Amino acid sequence: MGKNVKQKGPAYERSFVMVKPDGVQRGLIGEVVSRFEKRGLKVVAMKMVKPSLEHIDEHYPKDEEWIGRLGDKGFNVFKEYGIDPKKLMGTDDRKEAGEMVRGWLVDYLNEAPVVAMIIEGIHAIDMVRKIAGTTLPSKAEIGTIRGDFSVDSPAAANLEKRAIKNILHASENKEEAEHEIAHWFSREEIFDDYARAEHGVMFNE
Ligand code: UDP
Ligand code: MG
């Protein structure tokens, strides 16, 4: 029997991960899961779902700060490449841009089924983000999932009025992880009481 997160101490965390519609449609489910598994992180829940628009809307934050940050991610790229945001997407207001991106994002996640999972392990939240790579594939390091499987950029996506297709979602911090795990999984769908064979060698489990 594996030990649960509480018995393992403060470094052990759970992260919510979702293979987004483009990842599912491109046949990258196994690739994504195997990268977490190989690093020593453990899958403790997993399912394919076609979430409702309402469910997707409740998955993402709605506060102004988060929405402004969503706008900024594109604006930073436009600044770097000398692109006028007003010409590209009709606004130079970060919050207005963020609201537009949020709407495209909800539509994107509704395009095809997604694969939702909970990944557990040492510093799981940061480790999963590291393996996923940074939000914008054009900026993501080679060797990360987003860096290896896409080149998408807001300079293309915002012009086409669509979200950045970046293969997967991963919780950014403990608060997000807690909200997302409770939003997508019931207690009965989480299976943490099995042992990974190699964890005896890796971690004295
Ligand atoms: N996104 C987008 N355009 C942007 C910034 C983000 O379409 O300019 C999408 C992208 O799919 C991203 C999601 O919005 O994964 C949520 O954004 P967040 O900043 O939370 O990035 P993440 O946590 O997914 O790296
Ligand atoms: Mg995020």
mmCIF file of C-alpha atoms and ligand atoms in Angstrom:
data_model
loop_
_atom_site.group_PDB
_atom_site.id
_atom_site.type_symbol
_atom_site.label_atom_id
_atom_site.label_comp_id
_atom_site.label_asym_id
_atom_site.label_seq_id
_atom_site.Cartn_x
_atom_site.Cartn_y
_atom_site.Cartn_z
ATOM 1 C CA MET A 1 0.000 0.000 0.000
ATOM 2 C CA GLY A 2 1.329 3.472 -0.839
ATOM 3 C CA LYS A 3 1.313 6.177 1.789
ATOM 4 C CA ASN A 4 -1.148 9.031 1.297
ATOM 5 C CA VAL A 5 -0.147 12.686 0.821
ATOM 6 C CA LYS A 6 -0.541 13.598 4.522
ATOM 7 C CA GLN A 7 1.646 10.710 5.734
ATOM 8 C CA LYS A 8 4.396 11.703 3.311
ATOM 9 C CA GLY A 9 4.881 15.232 4.636
ATOM 10 C CA PRO A 10 4.753 18.794 3.300
ATOM 11 C CA ALA A 11 6.687 18.256 0.054
ATOM 12 C CA TYR A 12 3.990 15.897 -1.223
ATOM 13 C CA GLU A 13 1.313 17.681 -3.192
ATOM 14 C CA ARG A 14 -1.458 17.060 -5.655
ATOM 15 C CA SER A 15 -1.866 18.926 -8.911
ATOM 16 C CA PHE A 16 -4.795 18.974 -11.311
ATOM 17 C CA VAL A 17 -3.804 18.339 -14.917
ATOM 18 C CA MET A 18 -5.975 18.261 -18.001
ATOM 19 C CA VAL A 19 -5.048 17.238 -21.519
ATOM 20 C CA LYS A 20 -6.889 19.915 -23.493
ATOM 21 C CA PRO A 21 -8.904 19.212 -26.683
ATOM 22 C CA ASP A 22 -5.922 19.787 -29.023
ATOM 23 C CA GLY A 23 -3.835 17.313 -26.988
ATOM 24 C CA VAL A 24 -6.579 14.697 -27.176
ATOM 25 C CA GLN A 25 -7.209 15.300 -30.893
ATOM 26 C CA ARG A 26 -3.493 15.101 -31.674
ATOM 27 C CA GLY A 27 -3.100 11.764 -29.871
ATOM 28 C CA LEU A 28 -0.857 13.194 -27.165
ATOM 29 C CA ILE A 29 -2.636 11.791 -24.080
ATOM 30 C CA GLY A 30 -0.074 9.011 -23.589
ATOM 31 C CA GLU A 31 2.868 11.324 -24.254
ATOM 32 C CA VAL A 32 1.675 13.763 -21.578
ATOM 33 C CA VAL A 33 0.938 11.106 -18.952
ATOM 34 C CA SER A 34 4.192 9.234 -19.578
ATOM 35 C CA ARG A 35 6.294 12.359 -18.949
ATOM 36 C CA PHE A 36 4.814 12.684 -15.459
ATOM 37 C CA GLU A 37 5.057 8.956 -14.767
ATOM 38 C CA LYS A 38 8.689 8.704 -15.875
ATOM 39 C CA ARG A 39 9.748 11.510 -13.570
ATOM 40 C CA GLY A 40 8.348 9.689 -10.539
ATOM 41 C CA LEU A 41 5.024 11.447 -10.203
ATOM 42 C CA LYS A 42 1.959 9.283 -9.601
ATOM 43 C CA VAL A 43 -1.430 9.367 -11.313
ATOM 44 C CA VAL A 44 -4.097 9.056 -8.598
ATOM 45 C CA ALA A 45 -7.191 9.913 -10.698
ATOM 46 C CA MET A 46 -7.997 10.075 -14.403
ATOM 47 C CA LYS A 47 -11.046 10.353 -16.694
ATOM 48 C CA MET A 48 -12.120 11.529 -20.156
ATOM 49 C CA VAL A 49 -14.911 14.108 -20.045
ATOM 50 C CA LYS A 50 -16.785 16.496 -22.317
ATOM 51 C CA PRO A 51 -17.401 19.266 -19.777
ATOM 52 C CA SER A 52 -20.291 21.716 -20.116
ATOM 53 C CA LEU A 53 -19.556 25.382 -20.881
ATOM 54 C CA GLU A 54 -20.657 26.175 -17.331
ATOM 55 C CA HIS A 55 -18.226 23.625 -15.869
ATOM 56 C CA ILE A 56 -15.358 25.101 -17.898
ATOM 57 C CA ASP A 57 -16.351 28.635 -16.906
ATOM 58 C CA GLU A 58 -16.196 27.650 -13.216
ATOM 59 C CA HIS A 59 -12.812 25.977 -13.712
ATOM 60 C CA TYR A 60 -11.014 29.254 -14.544
ATOM 61 C CA PRO A 61 -10.768 32.212 -12.154
ATOM 62 C CA LYS A 62 -13.011 35.231 -12.795
ATOM 63 C CA ASP A 63 -11.216 37.905 -10.787
ATOM 64 C CA GLU A 64 -9.945 41.077 -12.461
ATOM 65 C CA GLU A 65 -6.326 40.370 -11.603
ATOM 66 C CA TRP A 66 -6.350 36.989 -13.357
ATOM 67 C CA ILE A 67 -8.178 38.419 -16.374
ATOM 68 C CA GLY A 68 -5.725 41.319 -16.662
ATOM 69 C CA ARG A 69 -2.829 38.878 -16.519
ATOM 70 C CA LEU A 70 -4.396 36.905 -19.359
ATOM 71 C CA GLY A 71 -4.429 40.108 -21.441
ATOM 72 C CA ASP A 72 -0.834 40.898 -20.472
ATOM 73 C CA LYS A 73 0.483 37.577 -21.772
ATOM 74 C CA GLY A 74 -0.443 38.633 -25.294
ATOM 75 C CA PHE A 75 0.531 42.286 -24.851
ATOM 76 C CA ASN A 76 4.046 41.317 -23.710
ATOM 77 C CA VAL A 77 4.548 39.365 -26.934
ATOM 78 C CA PHE A 78 3.157 42.219 -29.059
ATOM 79 C CA LYS A 79 5.577 44.637 -27.386
ATOM 80 C CA GLU A 80 8.507 42.313 -28.043
ATOM 81 C CA TYR A 81 7.640 41.929 -31.733
ATOM 82 C CA GLY A 82 6.529 45.539 -32.315
ATOM 83 C CA ILE A 83 2.876 44.612 -32.923
ATOM 84 C CA ASP A 84 0.129 47.161 -32.214
ATOM 85 C CA PRO A 85 -2.480 45.396 -29.970
ATOM 86 C CA LYS A 86 -5.204 47.762 -31.180
ATOM 87 C CA LYS A 87 -4.593 46.798 -34.789
ATOM 88 C CA LEU A 88 -4.283 43.091 -33.997
ATOM 89 C CA MET A 89 -7.218 42.634 -31.630
ATOM 90 C CA GLY A 90 -9.077 45.944 -31.529
ATOM 91 C CA THR A 91 -8.058 47.007 -28.017
ATOM 92 C CA ASP A 92 -5.044 48.097 -26.017
ATOM 93 C CA ASP A 93 -6.809 47.625 -22.685
ATOM 94 C CA ARG A 94 -5.373 44.604 -20.834
ATOM 95 C CA LYS A 95 -8.610 43.724 -19.039
ATOM 96 C CA GLU A 96 -10.712 44.010 -22.172
ATOM 97 C CA ALA A 97 -8.191 41.806 -23.985
ATOM 98 C CA GLY A 98 -8.196 39.365 -21.038
ATOM 99 C CA GLU A 99 -12.013 39.107 -21.171
ATOM 100 C CA MET A 100 -11.824 38.307 -24.886
ATOM 101 C CA VAL A 101 -9.145 35.645 -24.322
ATOM 102 C CA ARG A 102 -11.169 34.115 -21.473
ATOM 103 C CA GLY A 103 -14.168 33.731 -23.781
ATOM 104 C CA TRP A 104 -12.066 32.054 -26.498
ATOM 105 C CA LEU A 105 -10.550 29.801 -23.842
ATOM 106 C CA VAL A 106 -13.943 28.493 -22.705
ATOM 107 C CA ASP A 107 -14.875 27.760 -26.356
ATOM 108 C CA TYR A 108 -11.529 26.020 -26.936
ATOM 109 C CA LEU A 109 -12.034 23.648 -24.011
ATOM 110 C CA ASN A 110 -15.445 22.776 -25.408
ATOM 111 C CA GLU A 111 -14.134 21.741 -28.851
ATOM 112 C CA ALA A 112 -13.504 18.051 -28.000
ATOM 113 C CA PRO A 113 -13.261 15.826 -24.895
ATOM 114 C CA VAL A 114 -10.527 16.466 -22.352
ATOM 115 C CA VAL A 115 -8.630 14.056 -20.089
ATOM 116 C CA ALA A 116 -8.649 15.217 -16.470
ATOM 117 C CA MET A 117 -6.245 13.785 -13.925
ATOM 118 C CA ILE A 118 -4.695 14.290 -10.506
ATOM 119 C CA ILE A 119 -0.933 13.969 -10.288
ATOM 120 C CA GLU A 120 0.665 13.385 -6.896
ATOM 121 C CA GLY A 121 4.264 13.522 -5.709
ATOM 122 C CA ILE A 122 7.168 15.590 -4.406
ATOM 123 C CA HIS A 123 6.477 19.288 -5.163
ATOM 124 C CA ALA A 124 3.925 17.998 -7.668
ATOM 125 C CA ILE A 125 2.489 21.449 -8.481
ATOM 126 C CA ASP A 126 5.811 23.012 -9.492
ATOM 127 C CA MET A 127 7.166 19.794 -11.040
ATOM 128 C CA VAL A 128 4.120 19.421 -13.278
ATOM 129 C CA ARG A 129 4.396 23.069 -14.394
ATOM 130 C CA LYS A 130 8.077 22.543 -15.138
ATOM 131 C CA ILE A 131 7.340 19.488 -17.293
ATOM 132 C CA ALA A 132 4.450 21.319 -19.010
ATOM 133 C CA GLY A 133 6.507 24.420 -19.847
ATOM 134 C CA THR A 134 5.409 28.052 -19.785
ATOM 135 C CA THR A 135 1.943 29.097 -21.039
ATOM 136 C CA LEU A 136 2.867 30.310 -24.515
ATOM 137 C CA PRO A 137 4.349 27.483 -26.632
ATOM 138 C CA SER A 138 6.423 30.010 -28.614
ATOM 139 C CA LYS A 139 8.172 30.852 -25.320
ATOM 140 C CA ALA A 140 8.281 27.349 -23.810
ATOM 141 C CA GLU A 141 11.652 25.628 -23.501
ATOM 142 C CA ILE A 142 12.454 22.692 -25.736
ATOM 143 C CA GLY A 143 12.103 19.522 -23.641
ATOM 144 C CA THR A 144 8.845 20.692 -22.087
ATOM 145 C CA ILE A 145 5.506 19.423 -23.412
ATOM 146 C CA ARG A 146 4.391 22.828 -24.692
ATOM 147 C CA GLY A 147 7.848 23.546 -26.130
ATOM 148 C CA ASP A 148 8.135 20.188 -27.869
ATOM 149 C CA PHE A 149 4.663 20.017 -29.387
ATOM 150 C CA SER A 150 3.662 23.533 -30.385
ATOM 151 C CA VAL A 151 4.826 26.940 -31.616
ATOM 152 C CA ASP A 152 1.566 28.795 -30.929
ATOM 153 C CA SER A 153 1.708 32.492 -30.041
ATOM 154 C CA PRO A 154 -0.813 35.219 -29.115
ATOM 155 C CA ALA A 155 0.384 37.075 -32.216
ATOM 156 C CA ALA A 156 -1.369 34.355 -34.248
ATOM 157 C CA ALA A 157 -4.124 33.271 -31.844
ATOM 158 C CA ASN A 158 -5.439 36.723 -30.878
ATOM 159 C CA LEU A 159 -5.594 37.764 -34.544
ATOM 160 C CA GLU A 160 -7.602 34.630 -35.317
ATOM 161 C CA LYS A 161 -9.815 35.241 -32.257
ATOM 162 C CA ARG A 162 -9.015 31.887 -30.661
ATOM 163 C CA ALA A 163 -7.232 30.673 -27.544
ATOM 164 C CA ILE A 164 -3.606 29.562 -27.519
ATOM 165 C CA LYS A 165 -3.627 25.810 -28.052
ATOM 166 C CA ASN A 166 -1.063 24.567 -25.588
ATOM 167 C CA ILE A 167 -1.912 20.877 -25.086
ATOM 168 C CA LEU A 168 -2.547 20.815 -21.343
ATOM 169 C CA HIS A 169 -3.682 22.656 -18.261
ATOM 170 C CA ALA A 170 -1.813 22.415 -14.947
ATOM 171 C CA SER A 171 -2.572 24.013 -11.559
ATOM 172 C CA GLU A 172 -0.319 26.984 -10.747
ATOM 173 C CA ASN A 173 -0.455 26.882 -6.932
ATOM 174 C CA LYS A 174 -2.059 25.100 -3.969
ATOM 175 C CA GLU A 175 -5.225 27.222 -4.014
ATOM 176 C CA GLU A 176 -5.807 26.504 -7.711
ATOM 177 C CA ALA A 177 -5.053 22.810 -7.222
ATOM 178 C CA GLU A 178 -7.537 22.506 -4.355
ATOM 179 C CA HIS A 179 -10.279 24.302 -6.259
ATOM 180 C CA GLU A 180 -9.676 22.326 -9.450
ATOM 181 C CA ILE A 181 -9.445 18.893 -7.808
ATOM 182 C CA ALA A 182 -12.736 19.479 -5.962
ATOM 183 C CA HIS A 183 -14.303 20.893 -9.149
ATOM 184 C CA TRP A 184 -13.443 17.874 -11.332
ATOM 185 C CA PHE A 185 -13.269 14.850 -9.027
ATOM 186 C CA SER A 186 -15.325 13.290 -6.250
ATOM 187 C CA ARG A 187 -13.616 11.525 -3.333
ATOM 188 C CA GLU A 188 -14.557 8.107 -4.788
ATOM 189 C CA GLU A 189 -12.727 8.875 -8.047
ATOM 190 C CA ILE A 190 -9.350 9.349 -6.334
ATOM 191 C CA PHE A 191 -7.175 6.240 -5.889
ATOM 192 C CA ASP A 192 -4.056 7.043 -3.877
ATOM 193 C CA ASP A 193 -3.746 3.778 -1.933
ATOM 194 C CA TYR A 194 -1.645 1.870 -4.429
ATOM 195 C CA ALA A 195 2.139 1.740 -4.494
ATOM 196 C CA ARG A 196 4.295 2.533 -7.532
ATOM 197 C CA ALA A 197 6.793 -0.350 -7.816
ATOM 198 C CA GLU A 198 9.872 1.809 -8.393
ATOM 199 C CA HIS A 199 9.092 4.203 -5.526
ATOM 200 C CA GLY A 200 10.661 1.733 -3.109
ATOM 201 C CA VAL A 201 13.974 2.316 -4.855
ATOM 202 C CA MET A 202 13.469 6.021 -5.560
ATOM 203 C CA PHE A 203 12.106 7.213 -2.224
ATOM 204 C CA ASN A 204 12.290 4.331 0.331
ATOM 205 C CA GLU A 205 8.494 4.076 0.166
HETATM 206 N N1 UDP B 1 -4.327 31.846 -23.150
HETATM 207 C C1 UDP B 1 -4.591 32.347 -24.409
HETATM 208 N N2 UDP B 1 -4.000 33.517 -24.791
HETATM 209 C C2 UDP B 1 -3.157 34.201 -23.995
HETATM 210 C C3 UDP B 1 -2.883 33.686 -22.706
HETATM 211 C C4 UDP B 1 -3.474 32.500 -22.325
HETATM 212 O O1 UDP B 1 -5.351 31.763 -25.155
HETATM 213 O O2 UDP B 1 -2.653 35.244 -24.408
HETATM 214 C C5 UDP B 1 -4.972 30.569 -22.743
HETATM 215 C C6 UDP B 1 -3.993 29.383 -22.771
HETATM 216 O O3 UDP B 1 -4.665 28.263 -23.312
HETATM 217 C C7 UDP B 1 -3.679 29.200 -21.293
HETATM 218 C C8 UDP B 1 -5.000 29.587 -20.639
HETATM 219 O O4 UDP B 1 -5.437 30.693 -21.423
HETATM 220 O O5 UDP B 1 -3.282 27.888 -21.002
HETATM 221 C C9 UDP B 1 -4.949 29.986 -19.192
HETATM 222 O O6 UDP B 1 -3.989 30.994 -19.020
HETATM 223 P P1 UDP B 1 -2.956 30.980 -17.810
HETATM 224 O O7 UDP B 1 -2.337 32.334 -17.778
HETATM 225 O O8 UDP B 1 -3.608 30.499 -16.568
HETATM 226 O O9 UDP B 1 -1.848 29.941 -18.313
HETATM 227 P P2 UDP B 1 -1.488 28.466 -17.817
HETATM 228 O O10 UDP B 1 -1.708 28.402 -16.339
HETATM 229 O O11 UDP B 1 -2.382 27.501 -18.571
HETATM 230 O O12 UDP B 1 -0.045 28.267 -18.182
HETATM 231 MG MG MG B 2 -3.249 29.050 -15.233
#
